[in-house]
Coordinates of C-alpha atoms and ligand atoms in Angstrom, one line a residue:
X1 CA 1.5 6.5 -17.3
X2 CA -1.5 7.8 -15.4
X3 CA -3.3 4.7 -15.8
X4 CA -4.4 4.5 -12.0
X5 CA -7.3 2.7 -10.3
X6 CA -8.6 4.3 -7.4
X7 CA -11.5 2.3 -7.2
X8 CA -11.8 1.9 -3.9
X9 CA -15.0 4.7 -3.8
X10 CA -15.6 3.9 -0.1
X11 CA -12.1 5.1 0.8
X12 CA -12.4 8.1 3.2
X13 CA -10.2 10.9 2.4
X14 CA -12.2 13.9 4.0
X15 CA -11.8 14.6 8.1
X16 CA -15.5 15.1 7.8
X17 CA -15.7 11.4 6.8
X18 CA -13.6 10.4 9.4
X19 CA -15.9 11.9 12.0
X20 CA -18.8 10.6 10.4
X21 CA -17.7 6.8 10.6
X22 CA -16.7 7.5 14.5
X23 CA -12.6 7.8 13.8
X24 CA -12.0 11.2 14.6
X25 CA -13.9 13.5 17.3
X26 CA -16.1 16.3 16.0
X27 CA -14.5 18.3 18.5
X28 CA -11.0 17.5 16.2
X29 CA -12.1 18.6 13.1
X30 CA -10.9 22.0 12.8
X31 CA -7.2 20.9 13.4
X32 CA -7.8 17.6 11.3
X33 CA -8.5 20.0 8.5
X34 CA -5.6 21.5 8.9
X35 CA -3.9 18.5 8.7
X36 CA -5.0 17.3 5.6
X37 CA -5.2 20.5 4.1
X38 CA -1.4 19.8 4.3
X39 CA -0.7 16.1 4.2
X40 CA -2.9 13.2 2.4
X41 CA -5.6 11.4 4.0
X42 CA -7.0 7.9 3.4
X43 CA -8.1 4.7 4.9
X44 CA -9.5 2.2 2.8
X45 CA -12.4 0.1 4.1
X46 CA -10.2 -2.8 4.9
X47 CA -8.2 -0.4 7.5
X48 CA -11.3 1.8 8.8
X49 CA -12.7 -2.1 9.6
X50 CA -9.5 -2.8 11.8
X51 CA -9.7 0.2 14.1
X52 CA -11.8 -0.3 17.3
X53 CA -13.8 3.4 17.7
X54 CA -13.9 3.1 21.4
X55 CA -10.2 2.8 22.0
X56 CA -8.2 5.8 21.9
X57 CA -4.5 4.4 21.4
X58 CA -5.8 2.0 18.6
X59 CA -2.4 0.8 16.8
X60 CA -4.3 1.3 13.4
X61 CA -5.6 4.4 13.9
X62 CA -2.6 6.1 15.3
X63 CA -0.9 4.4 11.8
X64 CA -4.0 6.2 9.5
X65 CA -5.9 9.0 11.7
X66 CA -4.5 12.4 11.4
X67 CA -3.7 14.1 14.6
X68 CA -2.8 17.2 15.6
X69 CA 0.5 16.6 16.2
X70 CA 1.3 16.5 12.5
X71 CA 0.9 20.5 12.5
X72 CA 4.4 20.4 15.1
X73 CA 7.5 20.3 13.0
X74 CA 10.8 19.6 15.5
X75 CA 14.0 20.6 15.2
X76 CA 16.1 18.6 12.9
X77 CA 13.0 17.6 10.7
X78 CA 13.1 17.4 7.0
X79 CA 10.7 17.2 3.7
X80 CA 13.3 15.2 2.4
X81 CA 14.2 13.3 5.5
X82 CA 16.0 10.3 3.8
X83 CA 17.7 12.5 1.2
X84 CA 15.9 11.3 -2.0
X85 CA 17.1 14.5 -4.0
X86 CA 20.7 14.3 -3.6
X87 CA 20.6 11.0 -5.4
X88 CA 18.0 11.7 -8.2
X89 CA 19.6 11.7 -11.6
X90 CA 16.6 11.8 -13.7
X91 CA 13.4 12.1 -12.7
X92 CA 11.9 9.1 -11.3
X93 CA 15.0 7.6 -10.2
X94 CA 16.9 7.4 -6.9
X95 CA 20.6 5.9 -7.7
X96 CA 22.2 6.1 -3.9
X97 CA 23.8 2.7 -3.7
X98 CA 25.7 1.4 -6.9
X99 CA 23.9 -1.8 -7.8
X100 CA 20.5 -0.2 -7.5
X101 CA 18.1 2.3 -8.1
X102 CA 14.7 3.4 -6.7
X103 CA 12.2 4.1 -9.3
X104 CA 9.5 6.1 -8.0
X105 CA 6.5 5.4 -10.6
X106 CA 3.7 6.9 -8.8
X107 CA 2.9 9.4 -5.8
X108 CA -0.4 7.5 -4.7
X109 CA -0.9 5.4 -2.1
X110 CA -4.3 3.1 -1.3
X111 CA -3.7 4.5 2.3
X112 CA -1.4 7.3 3.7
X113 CA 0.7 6.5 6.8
X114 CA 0.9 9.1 9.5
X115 CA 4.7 9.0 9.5
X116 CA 5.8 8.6 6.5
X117 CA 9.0 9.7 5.2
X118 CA 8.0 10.6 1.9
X119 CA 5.0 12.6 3.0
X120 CA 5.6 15.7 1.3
X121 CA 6.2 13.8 -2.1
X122 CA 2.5 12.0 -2.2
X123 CA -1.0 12.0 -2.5
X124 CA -3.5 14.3 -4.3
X125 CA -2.1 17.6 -5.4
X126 CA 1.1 16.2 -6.9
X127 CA 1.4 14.4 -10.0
X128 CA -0.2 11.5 -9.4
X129 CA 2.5 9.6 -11.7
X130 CA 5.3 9.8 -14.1
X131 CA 5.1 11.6 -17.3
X132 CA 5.8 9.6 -21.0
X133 CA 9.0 11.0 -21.1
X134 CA 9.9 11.4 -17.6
X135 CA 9.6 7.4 -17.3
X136 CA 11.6 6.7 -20.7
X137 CA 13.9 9.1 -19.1
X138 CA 14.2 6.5 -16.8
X139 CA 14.3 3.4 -18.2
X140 CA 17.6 4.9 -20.4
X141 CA 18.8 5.5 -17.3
X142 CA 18.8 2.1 -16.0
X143 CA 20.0 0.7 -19.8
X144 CA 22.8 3.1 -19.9
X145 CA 23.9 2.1 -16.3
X146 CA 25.1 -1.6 -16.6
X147 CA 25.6 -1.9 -13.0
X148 CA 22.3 -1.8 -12.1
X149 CA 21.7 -5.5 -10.5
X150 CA 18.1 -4.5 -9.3
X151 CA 15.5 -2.2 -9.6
X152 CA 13.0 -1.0 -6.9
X153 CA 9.5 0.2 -7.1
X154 CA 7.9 2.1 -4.7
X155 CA 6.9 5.7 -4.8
X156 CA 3.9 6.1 -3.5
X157 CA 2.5 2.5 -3.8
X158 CA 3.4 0.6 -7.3
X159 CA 0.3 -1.7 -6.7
X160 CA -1.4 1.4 -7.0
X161 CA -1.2 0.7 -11.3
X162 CA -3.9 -1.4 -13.0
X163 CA -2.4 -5.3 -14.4
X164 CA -2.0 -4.3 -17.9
X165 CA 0.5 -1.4 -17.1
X166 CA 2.1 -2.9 -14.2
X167 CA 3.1 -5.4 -16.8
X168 CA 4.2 -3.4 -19.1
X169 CA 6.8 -1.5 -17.0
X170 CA 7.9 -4.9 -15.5
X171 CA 8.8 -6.4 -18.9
X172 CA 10.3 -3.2 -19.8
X173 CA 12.8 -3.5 -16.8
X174 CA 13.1 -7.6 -17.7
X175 CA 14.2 -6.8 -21.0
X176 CA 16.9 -5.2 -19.7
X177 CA 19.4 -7.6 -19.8
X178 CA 21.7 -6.7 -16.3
X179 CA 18.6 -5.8 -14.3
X180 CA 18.5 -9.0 -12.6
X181 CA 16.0 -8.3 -9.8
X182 CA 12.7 -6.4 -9.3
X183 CA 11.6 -5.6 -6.2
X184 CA 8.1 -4.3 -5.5
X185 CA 7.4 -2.2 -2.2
X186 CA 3.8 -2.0 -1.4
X187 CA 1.1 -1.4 1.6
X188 CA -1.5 -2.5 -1.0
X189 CA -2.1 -6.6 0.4
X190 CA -2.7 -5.5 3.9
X191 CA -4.5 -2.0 2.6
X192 CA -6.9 -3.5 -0.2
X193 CA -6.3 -6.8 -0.6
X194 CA -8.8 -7.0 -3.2
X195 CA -6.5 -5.6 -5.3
X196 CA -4.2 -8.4 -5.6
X197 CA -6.0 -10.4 -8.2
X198 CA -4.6 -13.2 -10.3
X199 CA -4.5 -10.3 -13.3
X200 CA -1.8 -8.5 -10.6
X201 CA -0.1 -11.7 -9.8
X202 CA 0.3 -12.8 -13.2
X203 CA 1.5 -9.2 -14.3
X204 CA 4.5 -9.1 -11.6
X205 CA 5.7 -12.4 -12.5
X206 CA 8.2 -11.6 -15.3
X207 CA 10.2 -13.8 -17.8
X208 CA 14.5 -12.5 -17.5
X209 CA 13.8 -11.0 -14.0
X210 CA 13.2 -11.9 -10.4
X211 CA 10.1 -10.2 -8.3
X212 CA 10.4 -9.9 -5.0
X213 CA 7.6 -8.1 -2.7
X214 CA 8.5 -6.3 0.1
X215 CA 5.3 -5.7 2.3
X216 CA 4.7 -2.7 4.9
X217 CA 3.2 -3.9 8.0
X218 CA 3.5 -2.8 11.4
X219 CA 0.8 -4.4 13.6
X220 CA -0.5 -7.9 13.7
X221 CA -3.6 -7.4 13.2
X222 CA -3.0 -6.1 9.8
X223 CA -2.5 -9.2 8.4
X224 CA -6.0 -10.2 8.2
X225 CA -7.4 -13.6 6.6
X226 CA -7.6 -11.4 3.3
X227 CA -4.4 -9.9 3.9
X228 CA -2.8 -13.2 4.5
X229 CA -4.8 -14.9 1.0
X230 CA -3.2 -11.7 -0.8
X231 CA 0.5 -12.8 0.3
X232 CA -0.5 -16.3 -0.3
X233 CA -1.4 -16.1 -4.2
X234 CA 1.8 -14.3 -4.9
X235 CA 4.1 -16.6 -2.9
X236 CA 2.5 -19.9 -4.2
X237 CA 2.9 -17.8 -7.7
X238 CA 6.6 -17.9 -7.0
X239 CA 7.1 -14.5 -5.8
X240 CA 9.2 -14.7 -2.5
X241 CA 7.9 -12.0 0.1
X242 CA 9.8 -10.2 2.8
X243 CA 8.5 -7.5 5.1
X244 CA 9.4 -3.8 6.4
X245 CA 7.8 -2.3 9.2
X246 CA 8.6 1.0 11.3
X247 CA 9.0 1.0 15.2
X248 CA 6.1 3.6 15.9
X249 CA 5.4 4.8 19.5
X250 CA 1.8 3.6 20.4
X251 CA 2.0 0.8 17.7
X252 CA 4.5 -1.6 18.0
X253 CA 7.0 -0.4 20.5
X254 CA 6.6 -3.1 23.1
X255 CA 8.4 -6.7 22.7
X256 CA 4.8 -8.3 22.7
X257 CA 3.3 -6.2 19.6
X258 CA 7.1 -6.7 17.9
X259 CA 6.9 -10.1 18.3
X260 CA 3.2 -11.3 17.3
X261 CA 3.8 -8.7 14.1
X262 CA 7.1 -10.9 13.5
X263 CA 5.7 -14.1 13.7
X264 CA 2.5 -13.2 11.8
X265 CA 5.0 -12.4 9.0
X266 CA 6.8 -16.0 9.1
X267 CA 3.2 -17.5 9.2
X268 CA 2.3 -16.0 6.1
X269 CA 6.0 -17.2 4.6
X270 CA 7.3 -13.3 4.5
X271 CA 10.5 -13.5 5.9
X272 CA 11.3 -10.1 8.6
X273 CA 13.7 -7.9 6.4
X274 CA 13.8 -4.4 8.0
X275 CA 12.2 -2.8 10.9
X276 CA 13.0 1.0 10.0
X277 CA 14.0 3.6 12.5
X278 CA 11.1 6.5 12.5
X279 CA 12.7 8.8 9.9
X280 CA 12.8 12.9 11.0
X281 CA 9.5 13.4 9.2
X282 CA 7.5 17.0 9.4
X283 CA 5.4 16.3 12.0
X284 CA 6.1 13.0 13.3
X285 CA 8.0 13.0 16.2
X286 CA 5.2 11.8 18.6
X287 CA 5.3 8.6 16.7
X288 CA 8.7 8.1 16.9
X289 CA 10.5 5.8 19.8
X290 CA 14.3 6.2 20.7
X291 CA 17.1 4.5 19.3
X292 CA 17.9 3.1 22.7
X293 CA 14.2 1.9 23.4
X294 CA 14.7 0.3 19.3
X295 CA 18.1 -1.5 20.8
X296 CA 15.8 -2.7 24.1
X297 CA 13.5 -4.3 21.9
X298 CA 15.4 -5.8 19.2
X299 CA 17.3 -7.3 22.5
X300 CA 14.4 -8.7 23.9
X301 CA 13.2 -9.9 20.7
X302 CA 15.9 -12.0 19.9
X303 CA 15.4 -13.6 23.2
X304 CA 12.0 -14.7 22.3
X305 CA 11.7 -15.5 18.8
X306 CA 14.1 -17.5 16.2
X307 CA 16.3 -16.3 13.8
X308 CA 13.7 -16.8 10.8
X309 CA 11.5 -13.7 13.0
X310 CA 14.3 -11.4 13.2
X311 CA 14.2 -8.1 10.9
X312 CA 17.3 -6.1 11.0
X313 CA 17.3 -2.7 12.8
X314 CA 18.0 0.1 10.7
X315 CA 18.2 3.6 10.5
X316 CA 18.3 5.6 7.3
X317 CA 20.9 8.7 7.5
X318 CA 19.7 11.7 7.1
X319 CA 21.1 13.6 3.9
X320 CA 20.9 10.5 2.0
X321 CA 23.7 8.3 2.9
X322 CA 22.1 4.9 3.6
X323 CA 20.9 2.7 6.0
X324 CA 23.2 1.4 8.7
X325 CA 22.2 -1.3 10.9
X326 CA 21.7 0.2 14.3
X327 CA 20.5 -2.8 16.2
X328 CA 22.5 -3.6 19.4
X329 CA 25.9 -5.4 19.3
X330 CA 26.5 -8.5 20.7
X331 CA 29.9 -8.8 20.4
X332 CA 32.8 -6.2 22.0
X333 CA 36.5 -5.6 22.9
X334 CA 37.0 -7.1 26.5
X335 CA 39.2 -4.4 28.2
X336 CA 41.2 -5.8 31.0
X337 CA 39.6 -5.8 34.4
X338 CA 41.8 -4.1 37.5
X339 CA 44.3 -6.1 38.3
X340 CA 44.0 -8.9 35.5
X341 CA 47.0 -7.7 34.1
X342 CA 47.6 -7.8 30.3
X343 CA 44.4 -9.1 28.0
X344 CA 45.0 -12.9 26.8
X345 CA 44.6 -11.8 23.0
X346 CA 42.8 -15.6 22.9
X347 CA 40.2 -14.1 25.3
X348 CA 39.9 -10.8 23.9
X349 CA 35.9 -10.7 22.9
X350 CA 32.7 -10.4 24.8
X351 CA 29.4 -11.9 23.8
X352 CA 26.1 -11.5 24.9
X353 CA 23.8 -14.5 24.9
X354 CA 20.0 -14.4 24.4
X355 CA 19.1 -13.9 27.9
X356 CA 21.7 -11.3 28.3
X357 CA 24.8 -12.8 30.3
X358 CA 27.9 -12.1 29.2
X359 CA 30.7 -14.2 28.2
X360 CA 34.2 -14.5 26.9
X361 CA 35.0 -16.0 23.4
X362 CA 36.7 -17.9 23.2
X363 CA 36.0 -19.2 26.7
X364 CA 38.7 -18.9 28.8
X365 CA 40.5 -22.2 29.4
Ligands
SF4_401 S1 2.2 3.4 1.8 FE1 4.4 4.0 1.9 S2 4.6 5.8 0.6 FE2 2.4 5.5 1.0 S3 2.0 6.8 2.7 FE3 2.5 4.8 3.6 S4 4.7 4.9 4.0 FE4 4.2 6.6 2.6

């Protein structure tokens, strides 16, 4: 299984590296050791390109550049914040909803994200990628499981793989007969783009199984020309796209940032899926926003963009009990008003429009 290509030499992965190339002060180091010491470090040419040097509060860097901060753990922080472990049969599988499964293939990614939830399950110093047996394990798993409608990669990054294996393990799931749908999560077409080369497009389209790509993005400017001809070859392949990004403080929590990162996704034909609520990471909560401030935005976004740019807001529960969809609600119970008597059960609900005035429904007569 360990048939990974990190071929991206010019990847830095060392503080000192960062310092050298003029993305991280000198005067940081010590403490950036520290961070990496403890959690994985690397930004891949195409990223280190996209940061500007001279601006401190960068929305790429904050995404890639260890800080400090990482070293603060708060209350209520978790290594496992999503609760992975209490729904992992076998290894390399994460069965927490009934009609599908993670399967966690590898623990490298081409970059690692400041805030990511899985931080304390990737990057060098753990196994890089499933054992022989440990994926057989769990691909008889998924056969002996009929329910299983679809099947998720991610891990770490599954783009990550060379072709040739990524192909094998897709027609392995394919030849499944109820796995219906694979889904792909990945940073890799904004990270390395070059990576996405007709060999990887032709290996993730499947014959007896659907691919679907989920991209990470969480700033426009990620989706660079390359980043866009990546998304491109696999869509016009006939792999549909859809996105997931994280609200991040200092990256995309304002209605301006949220919305040019939407519409750059419908642009490139990747329809908004998720925007995830910062999980309770070690070490993350300066880039987390509120869930009020999330419900502000998702507000103002609807009022600005169309339906096709909307992603829904959600949070995953901690313990490992799901997403919910925590974006604001539109519609309430009207209670009766002083003195208007007894609700008309016909005028019972509230909605909110787009520009945030509030009506009845149905209207009243
Ligand atoms: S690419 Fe995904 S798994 Fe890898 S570090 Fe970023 S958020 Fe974590």
């Amino acid at each position: 299984m360990s048939r990974i290509n990190l071929k991206s030499a010019a990847t830095l992965r060392e503080p000192t590296e960062l310092v050298a190339h003029g993305l991280a002060s000198a005067a940081d180091l010590p403490d950036l050791e520290k961070v990496a010491a403890r959690y994985a470090v690397a930004v891949t040419p195409d990223i280190a390109a996209l940061i500007d040097p001279g601006d401190p509060d960068d929305p790429i860097a904050r995404q890639f550049i260890p800080s400090a901060e990482e070293l603060v753990a708060r209350p209520g922080e978790n290594a496992d914040p999503i609760g992975d472990h209490a729904h992992a049969p076998v290894a390399g599988i994460v069965h927490r909803y009934p009609d599908r499964v993670l399967f966690k293939l590898v623990h490298v990614c081409a970059v690692y994200c400041r805030f990511c939830f899985r931080r304390e399950m990737v990057g060098p110093g753990k196994a890089t990628a499933l054992s022989s047996n440990a994926y057989n394990g769990a691909l008889d798993y998924i056969r002996a499981h009929s329910e299983i409608w679809e099947v998720i990669l991610t891990g770490g990054d599954p783009l990550m793989l060379s072709p040739r294996r990524l192909g094998e393990i897709m027609a392995d799931l394919a030849a499944i007969d109820h796995v219906k749908i694979i889904r792909i999560h990945t940073r890799v077409p904004v990270a390395d783009p070059a990576r996405i080369s007709a060999e990887m497009v032709a290996a993730l389209k499947v014959e007896g199984a659907a691919t679907w790509v989920a991209l990470h993005a969480n700033h426009a400017r990620e989706l660079t020309r390359k980043a866009r001809a990546a998304c491109a070859a696999m869509i016009d392949a006939g792999i549909p796209m859809v996105s997931q990004s994280v609200l991040l403080r200092g990256v995309n929590d304002n209605v301006a940032a949220l919305e040019a990162l939407m519409r750059a996704f419908v642009e490139c034909r990747i329809k908004p899926y998720y925007l995830h609520h910062g999980d309770l990471a070690p070490g993350t909560a300066h880039l987390r926003a509120t869930l009020e401030h999330g419900q502000q935005l998702m507000r103002d976004l609807r009022g600005r963009v169309s339906g096709l740019c909307q992603p829904d807001y959600v949070l995953d529960i901690p313990g490992g009990y799901g997403k919910a969809p925590v974006g604001p609600s539109y519609l309430s119970q009207a209670n009766s008003s002083p003195g208007e008597g007894e609700l008309d059960p016909e005028t019972r609900y509230r909605i909110v429009d787009y520009c945030g005035d509030v009506h009845r429904y149905p209207p009243k007569p």
